[in-house]
Short mmCIF file of C-alpha atoms in Angstrom, two decimals:
data_model
loop_
_atom_site.label_atom_id
_atom_site.label_comp_id
_atom_site.label_asym_id
_atom_site.label_seq_id
_atom_site.Cartn_x
_atom_site.Cartn_y
_atom_site.Cartn_z
CA MET U 1 0.00 0.00 0.00
CA ARG U 2 1.15 3.52 0.53
CA LYS U 3 1.00 6.75 2.18
CA ASN U 4 -0.02 9.85 3.76
CA VAL U 5 -1.83 9.81 6.81
CA ARG U 6 -0.89 13.61 3.45
CA ASN U 7 -2.20 17.33 0.80
CA GLY U 8 -5.54 16.61 1.77
CA LEU U 9 -9.79 15.18 3.48
CA SER U 10 -11.82 12.44 2.62
CA VAL U 11 -14.58 14.45 1.84
CA ILE U 12 -14.31 17.91 1.67
CA LEU U 13 -10.93 17.55 1.84
CA ILE U 14 -9.48 20.50 1.18
CA LEU U 15 -5.98 21.19 1.76
CA SER U 16 -2.76 23.53 2.40
CA LEU U 17 0.29 24.31 4.72
CA PHE U 18 2.41 26.75 6.58
CA LEU U 19 5.00 28.77 8.23
CA LEU U 20 8.18 30.83 8.60
CA SER U 21 11.59 31.58 10.10
CA ALA U 22 14.69 29.70 10.64
CA CYS U 23 18.17 28.57 10.60
CA GLY U 24 20.51 27.16 8.06
CA SER U 25 22.57 24.85 10.21
CA ALA U 26 23.18 23.61 13.68
CA ALA U 27 25.86 26.18 14.20
CA SER U 28 24.20 29.29 12.80
CA THR U 29 20.90 31.16 12.83
CA ASN U 30 19.41 32.89 9.77
CA THR U 31 16.56 35.36 9.76
CA GLY U 32 14.15 34.75 6.90
CA GLY U 33 11.29 36.76 5.45
CA THR U 34 7.61 36.03 5.61
CA ALA U 35 5.46 34.76 2.80
CA GLU U 36 4.70 38.40 2.09
CA ALA U 37 7.37 40.98 1.53
CA GLY U 38 9.53 42.14 4.31
CA ALA U 39 8.09 40.75 7.54
CA SER U 40 10.70 39.13 9.76
CA THR U 41 10.81 36.03 11.86
CA PRO U 42 10.63 36.30 15.66
CA GLU U 43 13.84 37.61 17.07
CA THR U 44 16.05 34.79 18.20
CA GLN U 45 19.39 34.76 19.92
CA GLU U 46 20.30 31.15 19.51
CA THR U 47 23.48 29.69 20.89
CA ALA U 48 25.89 27.96 18.54
CA LYS U 49 24.98 24.63 20.10
CA GLU U 50 21.28 24.76 19.25
CA LYS U 51 20.14 22.35 16.59
CA ILE U 52 17.41 23.81 14.39
CA VAL U 53 15.71 22.55 11.25
CA THR U 54 13.48 24.74 9.10
CA VAL U 55 10.88 23.14 6.83
CA GLY U 56 9.55 25.16 3.90
CA ILE U 57 5.88 25.17 2.97
CA VAL U 58 3.76 27.36 0.72
CA ASN U 59 0.40 27.37 2.54
CA SER U 60 -0.16 28.43 6.11
CA PRO U 61 -1.86 26.16 8.64
CA LEU U 62 -5.42 27.19 9.34
CA THR U 63 -5.55 25.96 12.93
CA LEU U 64 -3.75 24.12 15.74
CA ASN U 65 -6.98 22.57 17.03
CA GLN U 66 -6.30 18.87 17.70
CA ILE U 67 -9.90 17.78 17.19
CA ASN U 68 -10.77 20.03 14.26
CA ASP U 69 -7.96 20.36 11.73
CA GLN U 70 -10.56 21.44 9.13
CA GLY U 71 -9.16 18.89 6.69
CA ASP U 72 -6.14 21.13 6.16
CA SER U 73 -2.87 19.37 5.33
CA ALA U 74 -0.71 22.23 6.61
CA SER U 75 -2.48 22.14 9.95
CA LYS U 76 -2.06 18.37 10.11
CA ASN U 77 1.69 18.70 9.67
CA ALA U 78 2.00 21.27 12.43
CA LEU U 79 -0.20 19.23 14.75
CA ALA U 80 1.90 16.10 14.17
CA LEU U 81 4.95 17.81 15.68
CA ILE U 82 3.31 18.48 19.02
CA ASN U 83 0.85 15.58 19.28
CA ASP U 84 1.22 11.82 19.19
CA ALA U 85 -1.58 9.56 18.02
CA LEU U 86 -2.15 6.03 19.29
CA LEU U 87 -0.29 4.64 16.26
CA ASP U 88 1.91 5.94 13.47
CA ILE U 89 2.04 4.66 9.91
CA ASN U 90 5.22 4.55 7.83
CA SER U 91 6.01 4.60 4.12
CA SER U 92 5.99 0.79 4.12
CA PHE U 93 2.37 0.94 5.31
CA GLU U 94 3.16 -0.55 8.70
CA PHE U 95 1.36 0.62 11.82
CA LEU U 96 3.78 1.49 14.62
CA PRO U 97 3.16 1.88 18.37
CA LYS U 98 3.05 5.41 19.74
CA LEU U 99 0.72 6.34 22.61
CA ALA U 100 -0.67 2.82 22.28
CA ASP U 101 1.55 -0.18 22.83
CA SER U 102 -0.99 -2.33 21.00
CA VAL U 103 -4.32 -2.27 19.14
CA ASP U 104 -5.77 -5.78 18.94
CA THR U 105 -8.99 -7.49 17.93
CA GLU U 106 -10.15 -11.09 17.73
CA ASP U 107 -13.45 -10.55 15.95
CA LYS U 108 -12.80 -7.29 13.98
CA GLN U 109 -15.51 -5.59 16.01
CA LEU U 110 -14.17 -5.23 19.54
CA TYR U 111 -10.82 -3.47 19.60
CA THR U 112 -8.64 -3.42 22.70
CA ILE U 113 -6.13 -0.58 23.05
CA LYS U 114 -3.37 -0.69 25.63
CA LEU U 115 -1.67 2.64 26.31
CA ASN U 116 2.02 3.21 26.93
CA LYS U 117 2.25 3.48 30.70
CA ASP U 118 5.11 5.99 30.47
CA ALA U 119 3.15 8.45 28.32
CA LYS U 120 2.69 11.90 29.84
CA TRP U 121 1.74 15.43 28.89
CA ASN U 122 4.58 17.91 28.54
CA ASP U 123 3.63 19.47 31.89
CA GLY U 124 4.44 16.14 33.52
CA GLN U 125 0.88 14.95 34.11
CA PRO U 126 0.28 11.29 33.14
CA PHE U 127 -1.61 10.51 29.94
CA THR U 128 -4.36 7.99 30.74
CA THR U 129 -7.66 6.66 29.52
CA ALA U 130 -9.31 9.57 31.36
CA ASP U 131 -7.89 11.80 28.60
CA VAL U 132 -9.17 9.38 25.95
CA LEU U 133 -12.66 9.43 27.45
CA PHE U 134 -12.64 13.22 27.80
CA THR U 135 -11.42 13.77 24.23
CA LEU U 136 -13.98 11.47 22.61
CA ASN U 137 -16.94 12.64 24.70
CA THR U 138 -15.95 16.23 23.94
CA ALA U 139 -15.11 15.99 20.22
CA LEU U 140 -18.14 13.86 19.39
CA ASN U 141 -20.66 15.99 21.24
CA PRO U 142 -23.06 17.64 18.73
CA LYS U 143 -22.20 21.07 20.15
CA VAL U 144 -18.55 20.73 19.17
CA GLU U 145 -17.11 21.07 15.67
CA THR U 146 -14.70 18.30 14.74
CA SER U 147 -12.96 16.87 11.70
CA LEU U 148 -13.11 13.35 13.16
CA ARG U 149 -15.19 10.86 11.14
CA LEU U 150 -15.93 7.95 13.45
CA SER U 151 -19.48 6.96 12.54
CA PHE U 152 -18.50 3.27 12.62
CA ILE U 153 -18.29 3.33 16.44
CA GLU U 154 -21.28 1.89 18.29
CA GLY U 155 -23.33 4.66 19.91
CA LEU U 156 -22.58 7.34 17.29
CA ASN U 157 -24.97 8.43 14.56
CA ASP U 158 -24.25 8.49 10.83
CA ALA U 159 -22.51 11.85 11.23
CA GLY U 160 -20.17 10.30 13.77
CA LYS U 161 -21.69 12.27 16.63
CA LEU U 162 -23.57 11.58 19.84
CA GLU U 163 -27.27 12.30 19.63
CA ASP U 164 -28.56 15.38 21.46
CA GLY U 165 -28.89 14.61 25.15
CA GLN U 166 -26.60 11.58 24.94
CA ASN U 167 -23.44 12.00 27.02
CA GLU U 168 -21.71 8.65 26.70
CA ILE U 169 -20.47 6.56 23.77
CA THR U 170 -21.85 3.07 24.27
CA GLY U 171 -19.08 1.56 22.16
CA LEU U 172 -16.35 2.98 24.42
CA SER U 173 -15.40 1.15 27.60
CA ILE U 174 -12.67 2.17 30.02
CA ILE U 175 -11.05 -0.92 31.57
CA ASP U 176 -8.35 0.75 33.64
CA ASP U 177 -5.99 3.73 33.46
CA HIS U 178 -4.15 2.28 30.49
CA THR U 179 -6.67 0.02 28.75
CA PHE U 180 -9.86 0.77 26.85
CA THR U 181 -12.00 -0.91 24.20
CA ILE U 182 -13.90 0.37 21.20
CA LYS U 183 -16.80 -1.61 19.77
CA THR U 184 -17.80 -0.94 16.17
CA LYS U 185 -21.36 -1.22 14.87
CA THR U 186 -20.36 -4.12 12.62
CA PRO U 187 -17.09 -5.96 12.02
CA ILE U 188 -14.66 -3.79 10.05
CA ASP U 189 -11.25 -4.32 8.54
CA PRO U 190 -8.61 -3.60 11.23
CA ASN U 191 -6.86 -1.26 8.81
CA ILE U 192 -9.95 0.96 8.76
CA PHE U 193 -9.89 1.16 12.52
CA LYS U 194 -6.16 1.78 12.71
CA GLU U 195 -6.03 4.41 9.99
CA THR U 196 -9.23 6.32 10.76
CA PHE U 197 -9.11 6.09 14.55
CA ALA U 198 -5.71 5.09 15.89
CA THR U 199 -3.57 7.28 13.59
CA LYS U 200 -5.98 10.22 13.24
CA LEU U 201 -7.06 10.97 16.78
CA TYR U 202 -5.12 13.57 18.77
CA PHE U 203 -6.00 14.07 22.40
CA LEU U 204 -7.04 16.93 24.65
CA PRO U 205 -5.67 17.32 28.20
CA GLN U 206 -8.56 16.69 30.56
CA HIS U 207 -6.81 18.45 33.44
CA ILE U 208 -6.57 21.65 31.39
CA LEU U 209 -9.94 21.77 29.62
CA LYS U 210 -12.36 19.79 31.79
CA ASP U 211 -14.15 22.90 33.13
CA VAL U 212 -14.59 24.66 29.77
CA PRO U 213 -18.25 24.70 28.61
CA LEU U 214 -18.67 22.81 25.34
CA ASP U 215 -20.22 25.76 23.53
CA GLN U 216 -17.17 27.87 24.42
CA LEU U 217 -14.53 25.29 23.63
CA ALA U 218 -13.68 26.43 20.09
CA VAL U 219 -12.82 29.96 21.24
CA ASN U 220 -10.84 28.90 24.28
CA PRO U 221 -7.29 30.36 24.26
CA TYR U 222 -5.86 26.85 24.47
CA PHE U 223 -6.60 26.24 20.79
CA GLN U 224 -4.67 29.34 19.78
CA LYS U 225 -1.74 28.38 22.03
CA PRO U 226 -1.87 24.64 22.78
CA GLU U 227 0.97 24.67 25.27
CA VAL U 228 0.09 21.35 26.94
CA THR U 229 0.30 18.48 24.46
CA VAL U 230 1.74 14.99 24.25
CA GLY U 231 4.30 14.89 21.46
CA PRO U 232 8.05 15.08 20.82
CA PHE U 233 7.90 18.88 20.50
CA GLN U 234 5.78 21.53 22.16
CA PHE U 235 4.22 24.76 21.01
CA LYS U 236 6.35 27.91 21.07
CA SER U 237 4.69 30.36 18.67
CA PHE U 238 2.47 30.58 15.60
CA ALA U 239 2.11 33.52 13.22
CA LYS U 240 -0.46 32.74 10.53
CA ASP U 241 0.91 33.04 6.99
CA GLN U 242 4.43 33.19 8.43
CA TYR U 243 5.60 30.33 10.61
CA VAL U 244 5.06 27.75 13.31
CA GLU U 245 7.80 27.34 15.89
CA VAL U 246 8.10 24.31 18.17
CA VAL U 247 10.75 23.36 20.73
CA LYS U 248 11.76 19.98 22.09
CA ASN U 249 9.59 18.47 24.81
CA GLU U 250 11.94 17.67 27.69
CA ASN U 251 9.20 15.53 29.29
CA TYR U 252 8.64 13.32 26.25
CA TYR U 253 7.92 9.69 27.17
CA ARG U 254 10.00 8.38 24.28
CA PRO U 255 13.64 9.35 23.55
CA ILE U 256 13.96 13.13 23.83
CA ALA U 257 14.29 14.97 20.52
CA LYS U 258 17.82 15.59 19.26
CA LEU U 259 16.78 18.89 17.67
CA ASP U 260 16.18 21.91 19.86
CA LYS U 261 13.69 23.57 17.52
CA ILE U 262 11.78 23.12 14.30
CA PHE U 263 10.43 26.01 12.27
CA ILE U 264 7.78 25.46 9.67
CA LYS U 265 8.20 28.44 7.39
CA VAL U 266 5.59 29.77 4.99
CA LEU U 267 7.08 31.22 1.83
CA PRO U 268 6.15 31.73 -1.82
CA ALA U 269 6.55 28.58 -3.91
CA THR U 270 9.02 30.40 -6.12
CA ASN U 271 11.34 30.85 -3.10
CA LEU U 272 11.61 27.18 -2.11
CA VAL U 273 14.61 26.41 -4.30
CA ALA U 274 16.38 29.67 -3.51
CA GLN U 275 16.06 29.13 0.23
CA LEU U 276 17.26 25.55 -0.07
CA GLN U 277 20.31 26.91 -1.83
CA THR U 278 21.00 29.57 0.82
CA GLY U 279 20.31 27.21 3.72
CA ASP U 280 17.38 29.28 5.01
CA ILE U 281 15.34 26.07 4.86
CA GLN U 282 16.66 22.52 5.20
CA MET U 283 13.85 20.68 3.40
CA ASN U 284 10.52 21.05 1.67
CA SER U 285 7.34 19.40 2.92
CA LEU U 286 4.82 17.17 1.19
CA PRO U 287 2.20 17.95 0.07
CA VAL U 288 2.22 21.61 1.10
CA GLY U 289 5.72 22.53 0.04
CA LEU U 290 5.92 21.07 -3.44
CA ILE U 291 8.91 21.88 -5.63
CA PRO U 292 7.92 22.03 -9.31
CA ILE U 293 9.28 19.12 -11.29
CA THR U 294 10.58 21.71 -13.73
CA ASP U 295 13.13 22.68 -11.06
CA TYR U 296 14.51 19.15 -10.85
CA GLU U 297 17.81 19.87 -12.64
CA LYS U 298 18.31 23.10 -10.71
CA VAL U 299 17.81 21.43 -7.32
CA LYS U 300 19.82 18.36 -8.33
CA ALA U 301 22.76 20.65 -9.06
CA LEU U 302 22.73 22.30 -5.63
CA PRO U 303 25.91 21.16 -3.83
CA ASN U 304 24.31 21.37 -0.38
CA VAL U 305 21.10 19.41 -1.13
CA ASN U 306 20.18 15.75 -1.63
CA LEU U 307 17.24 15.16 -3.98
CA ASP U 308 14.89 12.21 -4.39
CA SER U 309 11.36 11.72 -5.68
CA SER U 310 8.30 9.89 -4.44
CA GLY U 311 6.15 7.43 -6.31
CA PRO U 312 2.70 8.40 -7.68
CA SER U 313 0.79 10.68 -5.37
CA GLU U 314 -2.87 11.38 -4.76
CA PRO U 315 -4.12 13.13 -7.87
CA ALA U 316 -5.00 16.76 -8.32
CA GLU U 317 -8.76 16.55 -8.75
CA LEU U 318 -11.21 18.80 -10.53
CA PHE U 319 -14.21 19.02 -8.20
CA LEU U 320 -17.53 19.88 -9.87
CA ASN U 321 -20.56 21.41 -8.25
CA ASN U 322 -22.98 18.66 -9.28
CA LYS U 323 -25.97 20.95 -8.79
CA VAL U 324 -24.66 23.06 -11.68
CA PHE U 325 -23.06 20.27 -13.70
CA ASP U 326 -26.19 18.25 -13.00
CA SER U 327 -25.94 15.76 -15.87
CA PRO U 328 -23.41 12.92 -16.16
CA LYS U 329 -23.21 13.74 -19.87
CA VAL U 330 -22.08 17.28 -19.08
CA ARG U 331 -19.50 16.01 -16.60
CA GLN U 332 -18.28 13.49 -19.19
CA ALA U 333 -18.03 16.34 -21.67
CA VAL U 334 -15.78 18.18 -19.24
CA ALA U 335 -13.56 15.08 -18.97
CA TYR U 336 -13.26 14.78 -22.77
CA ALA U 337 -12.48 18.49 -23.02
CA LEU U 338 -9.38 18.27 -20.80
CA ASN U 339 -5.95 17.79 -22.35
CA ARG U 340 -4.50 16.09 -19.32
CA GLN U 341 -1.69 14.39 -21.22
CA LEU U 342 -0.40 17.80 -22.31
CA ILE U 343 -0.17 18.80 -18.65
CA VAL U 344 1.80 15.64 -17.85
CA GLU U 345 4.18 15.99 -20.78
CA GLN U 346 4.77 19.74 -20.80
CA LEU U 347 4.29 20.97 -17.24
CA LEU U 348 5.42 17.84 -15.43
CA LYS U 349 8.04 16.71 -17.97
CA GLY U 350 6.55 13.22 -17.99
CA GLN U 351 7.04 12.81 -14.21
CA ALA U 352 3.35 12.09 -13.65
CA GLU U 353 0.51 10.01 -15.00
CA VAL U 354 -3.09 10.48 -16.06
CA ILE U 355 -5.54 8.38 -14.06
CA ASP U 356 -9.29 8.36 -13.65
CA GLY U 357 -10.73 8.25 -10.16
CA SER U 358 -9.61 9.51 -6.78
CA VAL U 359 -7.52 6.48 -5.78
CA PRO U 360 -3.77 6.64 -6.66
CA SER U 361 -2.56 3.94 -9.04
CA ASP U 362 -0.27 2.33 -6.48
CA ASN U 363 -3.10 1.75 -4.02
CA PRO U 364 -4.18 -1.93 -4.06
CA TYR U 365 -7.81 -0.86 -4.49
CA TYR U 366 -7.20 1.21 -7.64
CA ASP U 367 -9.38 -0.06 -10.50
CA GLN U 368 -6.87 -1.03 -13.17
CA ASP U 369 -9.66 -1.82 -15.65
CA ALA U 370 -11.09 1.69 -15.89
CA ALA U 371 -10.71 3.13 -19.40
CA ILE U 372 -9.09 6.56 -19.24
CA TYR U 373 -11.16 9.43 -20.67
CA SER U 374 -9.25 10.62 -23.73
CA TYR U 375 -8.77 14.17 -24.95
CA ASP U 376 -11.60 14.52 -27.48
CA PRO U 377 -12.96 18.10 -27.75
CA GLU U 378 -15.36 17.20 -30.55
CA LYS U 379 -16.95 14.51 -28.42
CA ALA U 380 -17.13 17.02 -25.57
CA LYS U 381 -19.02 19.50 -27.79
CA ALA U 382 -21.43 16.79 -28.93
CA LEU U 383 -22.21 15.71 -25.37
CA LEU U 384 -22.78 19.31 -24.28
CA ALA U 385 -25.20 19.82 -27.16
CA GLU U 386 -26.96 16.55 -26.40
CA ALA U 387 -27.36 17.54 -22.75
CA GLY U 388 -28.64 21.02 -23.64
CA TRP U 389 -25.82 22.93 -21.95
CA ASP U 390 -26.45 26.70 -21.87
CA SER U 391 -23.43 28.21 -23.63
CA ASN U 392 -24.14 31.58 -22.00
CA LYS U 393 -23.75 30.19 -18.49
CA VAL U 394 -20.57 31.36 -16.75
CA VAL U 395 -18.95 28.96 -14.30
CA ARG U 396 -16.64 30.09 -11.51
CA PHE U 397 -13.37 28.16 -11.43
CA LEU U 398 -11.79 28.62 -7.98
CA ILE U 399 -8.03 27.99 -8.00
CA PRO U 400 -5.87 27.86 -4.86
CA VAL U 401 -2.63 29.82 -5.08
CA GLY U 402 0.73 28.52 -3.87
CA ASN U 403 1.27 25.46 -6.10
CA LYS U 404 2.84 26.76 -9.31
CA ILE U 405 2.30 23.61 -11.37
CA ARG U 406 -1.32 23.26 -10.28
CA GLU U 407 -1.99 26.91 -11.13
CA GLN U 408 -0.45 26.45 -14.59
CA ALA U 409 -2.42 23.22 -15.07
CA ALA U 410 -5.60 25.10 -14.15
CA ASP U 411 -4.80 27.68 -16.85
CA ILE U 412 -4.66 24.87 -19.43
CA LEU U 413 -7.91 23.38 -18.14
CA THR U 414 -9.58 26.78 -18.36
CA GLN U 415 -8.62 27.15 -22.00
CA ASN U 416 -9.71 23.57 -22.73
CA LEU U 417 -13.17 24.31 -21.34
CA LYS U 418 -13.48 27.56 -23.25
CA ASP U 419 -12.51 25.73 -26.45
CA VAL U 420 -15.57 23.47 -26.19
CA GLY U 421 -17.99 26.29 -25.36
CA ILE U 422 -17.98 26.45 -21.55
CA LYS U 423 -17.52 30.01 -20.31
CA VAL U 424 -15.16 30.15 -17.34
CA GLU U 425 -14.47 32.90 -14.81
CA VAL U 426 -11.22 32.23 -12.94
CA GLN U 427 -11.02 33.27 -9.29
CA LYS U 428 -7.80 32.69 -7.30
CA TYR U 429 -7.69 32.51 -3.51
CA ASP U 430 -5.49 31.37 -0.68
CA PHE U 431 -6.47 27.88 0.34
CA GLY U 432 -8.32 28.82 3.53
CA THR U 433 -10.53 31.33 1.74
CA LEU U 434 -11.15 28.94 -1.14
CA ILE U 435 -12.26 26.16 1.18
CA GLN U 436 -14.79 28.40 2.89
CA LYS U 437 -16.29 29.32 -0.46
CA VAL U 438 -16.39 25.67 -1.53
CA ILE U 439 -18.14 24.68 1.68
CA LYS U 440 -20.79 27.33 1.00
CA SER U 441 -21.17 26.04 -2.60
CA GLU U 442 -19.95 29.39 -3.95
CA TYR U 443 -18.22 27.70 -6.86
CA GLU U 444 -18.85 25.62 -9.96
CA LEU U 445 -15.35 24.17 -10.39
CA THR U 446 -12.30 23.96 -8.16
CA ILE U 447 -9.05 22.00 -8.10
CA PHE U 448 -6.90 20.70 -5.26
CA ASN U 449 -5.31 17.54 -3.90
CA ARG U 450 -6.68 15.38 -1.15
CA ASP U 451 -4.58 13.40 1.31
CA TYR U 452 -3.07 10.03 0.46
CA TYR U 453 -4.85 7.18 2.25
CA ILE U 454 -4.19 3.49 2.57
CA GLU U 455 -7.75 2.71 3.62
CA PRO U 456 -9.94 3.00 0.47
CA SER U 457 -13.13 4.03 2.24
CA LEU U 458 -11.53 7.40 3.03
CA TYR U 459 -11.48 8.29 -0.67
CA PHE U 460 -15.17 7.61 -1.14
CA SER U 461 -16.85 9.09 1.91
CA LEU U 462 -16.89 12.44 0.09
CA PHE U 463 -19.51 11.06 -2.31
CA ALA U 464 -21.99 9.93 0.37
CA SER U 465 -25.20 11.95 0.14
CA ASP U 466 -25.59 11.99 3.94
CA ASN U 467 -22.08 13.29 4.52
CA ALA U 468 -22.29 16.82 5.87
CA ASN U 469 -18.98 17.53 4.11
CA ASN U 470 -20.23 16.50 0.67
CA PHE U 471 -19.63 19.87 -0.96
CA LEU U 472 -20.16 18.34 -4.41
CA GLY U 473 -23.94 18.07 -4.10
CA TYR U 474 -23.61 14.54 -5.49
CA ASN U 475 -26.35 12.04 -4.66
CA ASN U 476 -26.59 8.41 -5.76
CA SER U 477 -28.38 5.81 -3.63
CA LYS U 478 -26.36 2.92 -5.09
CA VAL U 479 -23.13 4.73 -4.27
CA ASP U 480 -24.40 5.39 -0.74
CA ALA U 481 -25.13 1.68 -0.30
CA LEU U 482 -21.72 0.59 -1.62
CA ILE U 483 -19.92 3.09 0.61
CA LYS U 484 -21.65 1.63 3.64
CA GLU U 485 -20.97 -1.94 2.47
CA GLY U 486 -17.30 -1.18 1.93
CA VAL U 487 -16.84 0.18 5.44
CA ALA U 488 -18.73 -2.72 7.02
CA GLU U 489 -17.13 -5.54 5.01
CA ALA U 490 -14.24 -7.21 6.84
CA ASP U 491 -13.38 -9.76 4.12
CA GLU U 492 -10.62 -8.32 1.91
CA THR U 493 -11.69 -10.10 -1.29
CA LYS U 494 -15.28 -8.92 -0.93
CA ARG U 495 -14.06 -5.39 -0.16
CA HIS U 496 -12.08 -5.32 -3.40
CA ASP U 497 -15.21 -6.28 -5.31
CA ILE U 498 -17.29 -3.60 -3.57
CA TYR U 499 -14.77 -0.86 -4.28
CA LYS U 500 -14.41 -1.97 -7.89
CA GLN U 501 -18.19 -1.61 -8.34
CA LEU U 502 -18.08 1.77 -6.63
CA GLN U 503 -15.29 3.05 -8.86
CA GLN U 504 -17.13 1.88 -11.97
CA ILE U 505 -20.20 3.96 -11.06
CA LEU U 506 -18.11 7.01 -10.20
CA HIS U 507 -16.16 6.58 -13.45
CA GLU U 508 -19.44 6.77 -15.33
CA GLU U 509 -20.97 9.64 -13.36
CA LEU U 510 -17.79 11.68 -12.71
CA PRO U 511 -18.66 13.83 -9.69
CA THR U 512 -14.94 14.64 -9.72
CA ILE U 513 -12.27 14.30 -12.42
CA SER U 514 -8.65 13.48 -11.68
CA VAL U 515 -6.23 15.63 -13.65
CA TYR U 516 -2.77 14.18 -12.97
CA SER U 517 -0.88 12.15 -10.37
CA GLU U 518 2.64 13.49 -10.00
CA LYS U 519 5.90 12.29 -8.56
CA ARG U 520 7.05 14.70 -5.86
CA LEU U 521 10.51 16.06 -5.31
CA GLN U 522 11.96 15.45 -1.85
CA ALA U 523 14.80 17.86 -1.12
CA VAL U 524 16.83 17.85 2.09
CA ALA U 525 20.02 19.64 3.05
CA LYS U 526 23.11 17.44 3.23
CA ASN U 527 23.84 18.58 6.78
CA VAL U 528 20.59 16.96 7.94
CA LEU U 529 21.61 13.58 9.31
CA VAL U 530 18.11 12.21 9.94
CA GLY U 531 14.83 13.54 8.54
CA LYS U 532 13.40 14.05 5.06
CA PRO U 533 10.18 14.93 3.25
CA SER U 534 7.71 12.10 2.84
CA ASN U 535 4.19 11.70 1.49
CA ILE U 536 3.24 9.71 4.56
CA GLY U 537 4.60 9.55 8.08
CA MET U 538 7.05 12.41 7.60
CA PHE U 539 7.15 13.22 11.32
CA ASN U 540 6.88 9.67 12.68
CA ASN U 541 10.43 9.67 14.03
CA VAL U 542 10.90 13.41 14.31
CA ASN U 543 12.44 12.96 17.76
CA GLU U 544 15.31 11.20 15.97
CA TRP U 545 15.90 14.00 13.44
CA ASP U 546 19.38 15.44 13.66
CA ILE U 547 21.56 18.01 11.97
CA GLN U 548 25.30 18.66 11.92
#
């Protein structure tokens, strides 16, 4: 299988990353600029002995809220530095112990989780099942906004929430201070449980937040400055659109971090290569700090940088407002209108592939039998005419700024659509603003990348008609049924068949259209001894990162 716990959402998905400021080496401190002109990093007077790594990204995190990351990839990266989940997942698709020593099941329905008895918050308080209980009862209360999607747990409704007036999750049982169980509504594949629950859930400190009223939780100062967390690093400062700064957690329950600080620095995409060259950043980040493939030779030639590339990534997808593009024929016409191969060959220099569907081609559940929609503008025109498309209608194409290749690809797509008679108005926004407009259905077309998932159900939940995050307006009862069957089916062979059927329907109806799946450049300074960009699990062993 493959990656990213990554650039992303399952359903709304919507994604972007962060930050500023930093140092070029263990022995020196550099002051960098902000993503905008001229602003400076926080003043630092570092000693020569401090070890600091700066990671470059092009989108700022939206939030540091552990239970509501808003589907934002930049926020997820920042949160992963200061919070541990129960399990980690690596690039070999193995689940690794973190806060949990083990996650076991005998019947694929009752899961027993044993916590690491040494785990503690960075203020020294022990981490126990009381924090687990508090976090779940809080995050899943209907009064609280959360990005968690845990509807498979017994006692939660289809939205993954407690019903009004219900205060306890019947599927959650606390055995002792370090053991709890979760019962699912039906047997599910252990990988679903591990990826959607054990690697996604970050915890709140009960001893800090237990007296905060639920309706005031989101505005509590803690979520602007989460100073008590349970991770290898702890919060130091956060300036939106500029940087996130974290420092080592001296109370970490695992080996203490070798680095003293990490800066996540927000900068224009055009500055990534230059700041790698100067040593202002030590690495880029995936998927929110992408280096254009066109810069491959330039980065490869840098004497202070090692360069590698990932395998196929989650595709950039064209998301259609299905209430406007309300006919499958019209959506098929859009697919035939797009010269996706030109984007791969010219913009990405062949370092990408055209696929149909949301699932990356290296995922075991990818439907290899799906026929790729070809570039056929005449067929697109015929389908539009057959469907009665109003050629005077103007569609808003919302494009997130920050990813140079994706912006250039969107320019090609815009021209492709105009060539077949679809009038397009381009509107460009930062990712946070774009997402808010998409959520409110103030768009007809938009393009971005979701996260990379191992568990296939996470790609399809977006299309469920009862999903509150279904910003597509797509509704198909057969798709709804297959989505539910896929989540509930524990037999791997049967699951493959379910997801093949599901992909065949979506391939025909096209609520979204994949544009390209690119290989991603992973650049890291040669003085970094441990640590590198990765599509999945980048910060799994961040306490072991080191720099000369």
